PDB file of C-alpha atoms in Angstrom:
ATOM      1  CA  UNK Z   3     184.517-158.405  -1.288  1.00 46.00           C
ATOM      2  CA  UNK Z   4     184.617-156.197   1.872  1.00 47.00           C
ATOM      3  CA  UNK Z   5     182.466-156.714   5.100  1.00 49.00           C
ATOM      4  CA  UNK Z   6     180.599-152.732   4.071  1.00 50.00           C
ATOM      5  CA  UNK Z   7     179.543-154.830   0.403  1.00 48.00           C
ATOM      6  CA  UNK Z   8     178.308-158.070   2.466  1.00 49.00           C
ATOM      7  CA  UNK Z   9     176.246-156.019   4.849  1.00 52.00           C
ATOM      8  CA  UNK Z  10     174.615-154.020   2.214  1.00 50.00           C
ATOM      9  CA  UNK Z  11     172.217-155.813   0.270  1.00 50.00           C
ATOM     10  CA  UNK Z  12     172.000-154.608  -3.851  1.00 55.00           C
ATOM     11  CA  UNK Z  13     168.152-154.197  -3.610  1.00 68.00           C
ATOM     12  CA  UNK Z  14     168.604-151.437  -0.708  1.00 77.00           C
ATOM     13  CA  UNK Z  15     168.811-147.635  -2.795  1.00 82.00           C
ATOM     14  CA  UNK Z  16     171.038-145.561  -1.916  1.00 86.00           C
ATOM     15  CA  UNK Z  17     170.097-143.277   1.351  1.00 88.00           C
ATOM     16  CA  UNK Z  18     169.018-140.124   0.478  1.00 89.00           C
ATOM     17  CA  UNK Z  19     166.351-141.660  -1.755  1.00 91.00           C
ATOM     18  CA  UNK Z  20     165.034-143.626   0.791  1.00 90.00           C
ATOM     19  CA  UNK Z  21     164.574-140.426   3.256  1.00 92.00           C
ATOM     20  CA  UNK Z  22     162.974-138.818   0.547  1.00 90.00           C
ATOM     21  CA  UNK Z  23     160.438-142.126   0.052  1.00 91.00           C
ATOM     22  CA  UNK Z  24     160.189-141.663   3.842  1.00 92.00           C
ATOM     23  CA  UNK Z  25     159.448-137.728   3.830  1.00 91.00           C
ATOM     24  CA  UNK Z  26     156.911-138.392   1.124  1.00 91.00           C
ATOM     25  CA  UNK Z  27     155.326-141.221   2.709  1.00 92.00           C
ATOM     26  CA  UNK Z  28     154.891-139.745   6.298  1.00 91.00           C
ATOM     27  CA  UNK Z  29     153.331-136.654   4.512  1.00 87.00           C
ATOM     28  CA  UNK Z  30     153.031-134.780   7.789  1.00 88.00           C
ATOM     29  CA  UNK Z  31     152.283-130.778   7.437  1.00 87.00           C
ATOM     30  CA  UNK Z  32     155.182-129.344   9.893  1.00 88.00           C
ATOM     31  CA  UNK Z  33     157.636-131.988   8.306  1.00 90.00           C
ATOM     32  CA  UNK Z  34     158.924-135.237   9.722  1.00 92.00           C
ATOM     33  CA  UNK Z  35     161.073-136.348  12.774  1.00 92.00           C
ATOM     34  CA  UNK Z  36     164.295-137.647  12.593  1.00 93.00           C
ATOM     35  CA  UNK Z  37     163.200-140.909  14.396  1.00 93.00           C
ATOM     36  CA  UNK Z  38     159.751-140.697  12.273  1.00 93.00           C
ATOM     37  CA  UNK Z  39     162.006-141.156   9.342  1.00 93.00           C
ATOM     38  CA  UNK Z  40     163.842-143.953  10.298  1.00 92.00           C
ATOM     39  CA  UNK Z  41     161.009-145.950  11.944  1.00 92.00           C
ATOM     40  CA  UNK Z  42     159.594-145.161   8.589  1.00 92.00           C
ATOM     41  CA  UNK Z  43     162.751-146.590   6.425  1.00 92.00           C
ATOM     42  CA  UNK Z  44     162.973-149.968   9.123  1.00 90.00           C
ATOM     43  CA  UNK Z  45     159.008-150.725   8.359  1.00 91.00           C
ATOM     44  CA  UNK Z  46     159.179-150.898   4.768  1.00 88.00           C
ATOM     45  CA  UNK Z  47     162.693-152.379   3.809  1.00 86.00           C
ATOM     46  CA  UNK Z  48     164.274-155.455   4.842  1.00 84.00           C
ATOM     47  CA  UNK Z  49     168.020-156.222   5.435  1.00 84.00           C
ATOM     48  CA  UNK Z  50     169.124-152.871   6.856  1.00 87.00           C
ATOM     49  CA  UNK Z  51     172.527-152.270   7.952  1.00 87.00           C
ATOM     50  CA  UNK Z  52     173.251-152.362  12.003  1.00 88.00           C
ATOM     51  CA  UNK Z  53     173.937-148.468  12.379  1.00 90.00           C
ATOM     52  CA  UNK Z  54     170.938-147.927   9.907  1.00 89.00           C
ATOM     53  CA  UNK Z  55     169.771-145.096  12.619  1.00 91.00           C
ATOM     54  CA  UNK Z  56     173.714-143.529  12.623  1.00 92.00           C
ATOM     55  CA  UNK Z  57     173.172-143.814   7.879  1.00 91.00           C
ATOM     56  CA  UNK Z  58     170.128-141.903   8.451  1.00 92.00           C
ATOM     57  CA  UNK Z  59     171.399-138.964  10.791  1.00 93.00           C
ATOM     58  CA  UNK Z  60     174.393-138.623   8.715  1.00 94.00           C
ATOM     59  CA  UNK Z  61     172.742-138.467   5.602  1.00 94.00           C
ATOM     60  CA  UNK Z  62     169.812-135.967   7.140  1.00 93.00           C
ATOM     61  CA  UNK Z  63     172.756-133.702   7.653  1.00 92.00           C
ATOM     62  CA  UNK Z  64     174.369-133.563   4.601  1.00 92.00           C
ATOM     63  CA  UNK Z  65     171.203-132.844   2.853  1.00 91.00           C
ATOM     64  CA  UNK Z  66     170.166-130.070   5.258  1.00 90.00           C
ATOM     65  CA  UNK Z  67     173.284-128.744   4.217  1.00 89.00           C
ATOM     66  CA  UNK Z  68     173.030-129.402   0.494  1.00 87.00           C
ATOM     67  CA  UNK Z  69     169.621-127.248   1.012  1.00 84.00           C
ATOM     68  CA  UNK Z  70     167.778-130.855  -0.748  1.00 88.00           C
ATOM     69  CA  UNK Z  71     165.581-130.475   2.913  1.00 90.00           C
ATOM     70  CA  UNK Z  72     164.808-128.041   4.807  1.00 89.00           C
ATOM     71  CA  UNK Z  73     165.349-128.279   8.447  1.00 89.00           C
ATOM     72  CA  UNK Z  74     162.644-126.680  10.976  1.00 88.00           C
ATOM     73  CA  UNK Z  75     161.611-127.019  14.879  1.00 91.00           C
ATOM     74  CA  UNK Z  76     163.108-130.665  14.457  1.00 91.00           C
ATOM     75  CA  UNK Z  77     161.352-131.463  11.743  1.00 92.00           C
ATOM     76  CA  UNK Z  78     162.638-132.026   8.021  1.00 92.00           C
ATOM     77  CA  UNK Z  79     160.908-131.747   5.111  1.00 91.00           C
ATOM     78  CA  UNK Z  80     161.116-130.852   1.313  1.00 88.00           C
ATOM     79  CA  UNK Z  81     161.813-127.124   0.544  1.00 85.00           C
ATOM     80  CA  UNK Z  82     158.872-125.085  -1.141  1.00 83.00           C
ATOM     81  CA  UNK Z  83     159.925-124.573  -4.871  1.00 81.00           C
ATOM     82  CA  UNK Z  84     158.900-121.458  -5.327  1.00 84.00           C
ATOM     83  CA  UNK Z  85     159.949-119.746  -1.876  1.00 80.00           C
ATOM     84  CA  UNK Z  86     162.651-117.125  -2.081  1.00 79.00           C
ATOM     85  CA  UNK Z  87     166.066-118.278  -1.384  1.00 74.00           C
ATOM     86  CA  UNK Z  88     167.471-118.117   2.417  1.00 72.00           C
ATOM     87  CA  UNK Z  89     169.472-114.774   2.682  1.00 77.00           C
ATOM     88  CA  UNK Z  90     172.487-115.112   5.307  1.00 80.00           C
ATOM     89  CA  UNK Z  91     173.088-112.643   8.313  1.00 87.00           C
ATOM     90  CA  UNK Z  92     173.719-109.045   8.479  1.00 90.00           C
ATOM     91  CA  UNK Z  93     173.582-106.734   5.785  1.00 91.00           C
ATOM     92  CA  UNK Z  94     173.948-107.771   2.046  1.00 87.00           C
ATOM     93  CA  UNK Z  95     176.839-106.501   0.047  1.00 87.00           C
ATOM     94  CA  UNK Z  96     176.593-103.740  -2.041  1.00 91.00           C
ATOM     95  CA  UNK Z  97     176.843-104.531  -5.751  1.00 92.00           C
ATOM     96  CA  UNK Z  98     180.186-103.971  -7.490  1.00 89.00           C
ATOM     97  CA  UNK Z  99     180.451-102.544 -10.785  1.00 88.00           C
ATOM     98  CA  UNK Z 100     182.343-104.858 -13.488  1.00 89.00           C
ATOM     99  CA  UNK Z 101     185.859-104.183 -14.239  1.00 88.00           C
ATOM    100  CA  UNK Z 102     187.168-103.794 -17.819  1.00 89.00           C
ATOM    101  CA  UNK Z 103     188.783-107.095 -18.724  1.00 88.00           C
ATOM    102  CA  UNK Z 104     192.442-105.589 -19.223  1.00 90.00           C
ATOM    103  CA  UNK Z 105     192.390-104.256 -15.982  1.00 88.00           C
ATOM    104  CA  UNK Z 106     195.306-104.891 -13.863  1.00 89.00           C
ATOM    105  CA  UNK Z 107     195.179-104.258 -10.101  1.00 88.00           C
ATOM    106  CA  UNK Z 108     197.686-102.371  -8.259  1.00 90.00           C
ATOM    107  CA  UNK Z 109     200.378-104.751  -6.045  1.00 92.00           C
ATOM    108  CA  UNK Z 110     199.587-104.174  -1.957  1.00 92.00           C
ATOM    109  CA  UNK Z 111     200.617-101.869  -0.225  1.00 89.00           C
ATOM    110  CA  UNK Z 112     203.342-102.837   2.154  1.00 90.00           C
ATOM    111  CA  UNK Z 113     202.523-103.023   5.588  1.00 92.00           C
ATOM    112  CA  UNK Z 114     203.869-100.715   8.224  1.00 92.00           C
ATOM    113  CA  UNK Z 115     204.350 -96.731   8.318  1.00 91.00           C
ATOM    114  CA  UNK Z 116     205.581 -95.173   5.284  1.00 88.00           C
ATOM    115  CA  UNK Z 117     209.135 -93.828   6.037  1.00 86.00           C
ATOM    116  CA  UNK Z 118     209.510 -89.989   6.479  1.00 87.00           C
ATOM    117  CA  UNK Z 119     209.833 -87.961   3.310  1.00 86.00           C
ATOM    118  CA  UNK Z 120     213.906 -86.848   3.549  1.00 81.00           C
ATOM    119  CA  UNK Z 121     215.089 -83.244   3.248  1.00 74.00           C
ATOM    120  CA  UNK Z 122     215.970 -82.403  -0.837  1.00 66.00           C
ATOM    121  CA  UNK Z 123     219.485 -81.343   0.407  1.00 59.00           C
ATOM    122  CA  UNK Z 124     219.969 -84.429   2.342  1.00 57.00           C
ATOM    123  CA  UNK Z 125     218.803 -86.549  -0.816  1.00 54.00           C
ATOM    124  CA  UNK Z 126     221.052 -84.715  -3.299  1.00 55.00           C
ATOM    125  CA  UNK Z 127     223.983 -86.180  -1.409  1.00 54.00           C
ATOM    126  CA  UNK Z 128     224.392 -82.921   0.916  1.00 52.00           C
ATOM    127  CA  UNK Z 129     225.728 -83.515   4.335  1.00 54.00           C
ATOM    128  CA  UNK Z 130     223.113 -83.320   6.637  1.00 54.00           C
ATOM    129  CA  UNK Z 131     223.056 -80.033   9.309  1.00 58.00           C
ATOM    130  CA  UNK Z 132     225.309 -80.833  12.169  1.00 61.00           C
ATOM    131  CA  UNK Z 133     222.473 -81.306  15.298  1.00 65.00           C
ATOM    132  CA  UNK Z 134     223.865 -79.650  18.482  1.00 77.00           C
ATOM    133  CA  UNK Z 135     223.295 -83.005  20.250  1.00 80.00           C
ATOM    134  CA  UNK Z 136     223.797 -86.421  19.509  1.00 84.00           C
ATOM    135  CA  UNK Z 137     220.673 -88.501  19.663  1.00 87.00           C
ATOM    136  CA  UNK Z 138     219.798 -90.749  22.745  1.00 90.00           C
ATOM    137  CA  UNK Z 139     221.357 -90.947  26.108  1.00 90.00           C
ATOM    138  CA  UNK Z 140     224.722 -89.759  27.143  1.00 88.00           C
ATOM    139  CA  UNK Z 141     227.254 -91.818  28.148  1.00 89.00           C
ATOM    140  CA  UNK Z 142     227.509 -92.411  31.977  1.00 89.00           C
ATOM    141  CA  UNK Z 143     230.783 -90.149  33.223  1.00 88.00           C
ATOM    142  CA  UNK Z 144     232.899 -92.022  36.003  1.00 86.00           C
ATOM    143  CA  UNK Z 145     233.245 -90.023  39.462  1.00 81.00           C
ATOM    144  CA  UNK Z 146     236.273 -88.096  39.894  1.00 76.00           C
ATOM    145  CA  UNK Z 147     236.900 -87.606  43.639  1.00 72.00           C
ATOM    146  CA  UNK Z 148     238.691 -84.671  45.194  1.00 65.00           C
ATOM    147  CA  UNK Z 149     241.535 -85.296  46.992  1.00 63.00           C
ATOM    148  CA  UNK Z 150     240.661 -83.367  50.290  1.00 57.00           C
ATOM    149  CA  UNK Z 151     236.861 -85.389  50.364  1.00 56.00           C
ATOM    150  CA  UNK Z 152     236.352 -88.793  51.256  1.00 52.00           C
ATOM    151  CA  UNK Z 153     233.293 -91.169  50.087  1.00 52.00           C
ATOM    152  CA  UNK Z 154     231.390 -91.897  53.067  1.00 53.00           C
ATOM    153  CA  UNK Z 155     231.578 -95.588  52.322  1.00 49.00           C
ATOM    154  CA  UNK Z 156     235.575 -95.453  52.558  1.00 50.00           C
ATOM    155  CA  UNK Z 157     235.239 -93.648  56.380  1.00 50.00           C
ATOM    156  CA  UNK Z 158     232.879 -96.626  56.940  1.00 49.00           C
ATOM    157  CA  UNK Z 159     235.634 -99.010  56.496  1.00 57.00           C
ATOM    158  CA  UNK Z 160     235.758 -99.328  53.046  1.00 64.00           C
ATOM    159  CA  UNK Z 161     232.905-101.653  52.601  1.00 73.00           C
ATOM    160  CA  UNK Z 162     229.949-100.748  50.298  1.00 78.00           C
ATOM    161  CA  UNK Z 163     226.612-100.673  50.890  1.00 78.00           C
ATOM    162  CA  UNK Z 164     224.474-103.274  48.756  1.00 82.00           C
ATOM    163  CA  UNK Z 165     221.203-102.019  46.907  1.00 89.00           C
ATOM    164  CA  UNK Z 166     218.017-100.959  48.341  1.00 89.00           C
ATOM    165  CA  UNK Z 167     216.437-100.836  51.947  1.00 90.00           C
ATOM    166  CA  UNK Z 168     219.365-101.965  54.625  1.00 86.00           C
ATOM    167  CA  UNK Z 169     217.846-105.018  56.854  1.00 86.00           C
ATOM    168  CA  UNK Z 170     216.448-104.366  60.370  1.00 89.00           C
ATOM    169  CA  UNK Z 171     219.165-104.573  63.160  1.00 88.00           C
ATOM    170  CA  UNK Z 172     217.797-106.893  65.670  1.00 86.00           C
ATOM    171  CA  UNK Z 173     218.474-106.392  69.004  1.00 82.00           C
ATOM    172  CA  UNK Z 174     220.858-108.930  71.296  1.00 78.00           C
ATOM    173  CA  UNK Z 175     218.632-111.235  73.311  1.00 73.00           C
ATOM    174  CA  UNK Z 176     219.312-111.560  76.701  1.00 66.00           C
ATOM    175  CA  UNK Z 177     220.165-114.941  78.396  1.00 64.00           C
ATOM    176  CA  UNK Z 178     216.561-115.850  80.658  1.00 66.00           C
ATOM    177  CA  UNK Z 179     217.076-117.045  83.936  1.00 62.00           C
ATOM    178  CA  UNK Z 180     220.970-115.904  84.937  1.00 53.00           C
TER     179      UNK Z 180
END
């Protein structure tokens, strides 16, 4: 036997019946509190489990969401049979009309831009027109120097000059005090 079977006694029904017991026997108009419930559960039944409080908030939950109670200004209580079922937000779908049962749908569409329709020559196996450019960038051309001009970095003393914005010359600080 496991310690959850020893703690439970058999006579104790399951939980949602008792909240229901409880709802029914609180009768109040706006519904019943959370802690009205379980106050209500520990007065009339013996031998409850320790986190009877933590059974009753999770089982309060799950029937909100089962729609069993409704749930209003912190108060639960038993939904009105013969109120209209809660709509959810925004606007309801429009109604679509039944397909014929050997309808087959049409596979996706593939994702992306469809490719550019190509010229009926240039499908047929025709060599395509002979652009007077080649596309993208042109190759860089290396400098050809003339013999009679020199670079200025070569009358410099043949060292080059590095990227960008040439440092500040500082000046020579004179000796203080000679």
């Amino acid at each position: 036997m496991s310690t959850e079977e020893e703690s439970t006694p058999a006579a104790l029904p399951p939980y949602p019946e008792l909240i229901l017991e409880a709802i029914d026997g609180l009768n109040e108009k706006g519904g019943s509190s959370k802690s009205a419930i379980s106050n209500y559960i520990e007065s009339h039944r013996e031998n409850l489990p320790e986190d009877h409080v933590a059974q009753v908030a999770e089982h309060l939950g799950k029937m909100k969401d089962a729609n069993e109670l409704t749930f209003a200004k912190n108060n639960y209580s038993r939904p009105d049979p013969d109120a209209p079922p809660k709509r959810g937000r925004g606007r309801p779908p429009k109604p679509k009309a039944p397909l014929p049962p050997d309808y087959v749908p049409p596979p996706p569409r593939p994702r992306g831009r469809p490719p550019k329709a190509k010229a009926p020559l240039a499908a047929a196996g025709a060599p395509a027109a002979a652009s007077p450019r080649p596309r993208g960038r042109p190759p860089k051309k290396p400098r050809v120097e003339v013999a009679g001009t020199a670079a200025p970095a070569a009358a410099a003393g043949g060292v080059k000059r590095g990227r960008g914005r040439p440092p500040k010359a500082k000046p020579a600080v004179a000796a203080v005090g000679a």
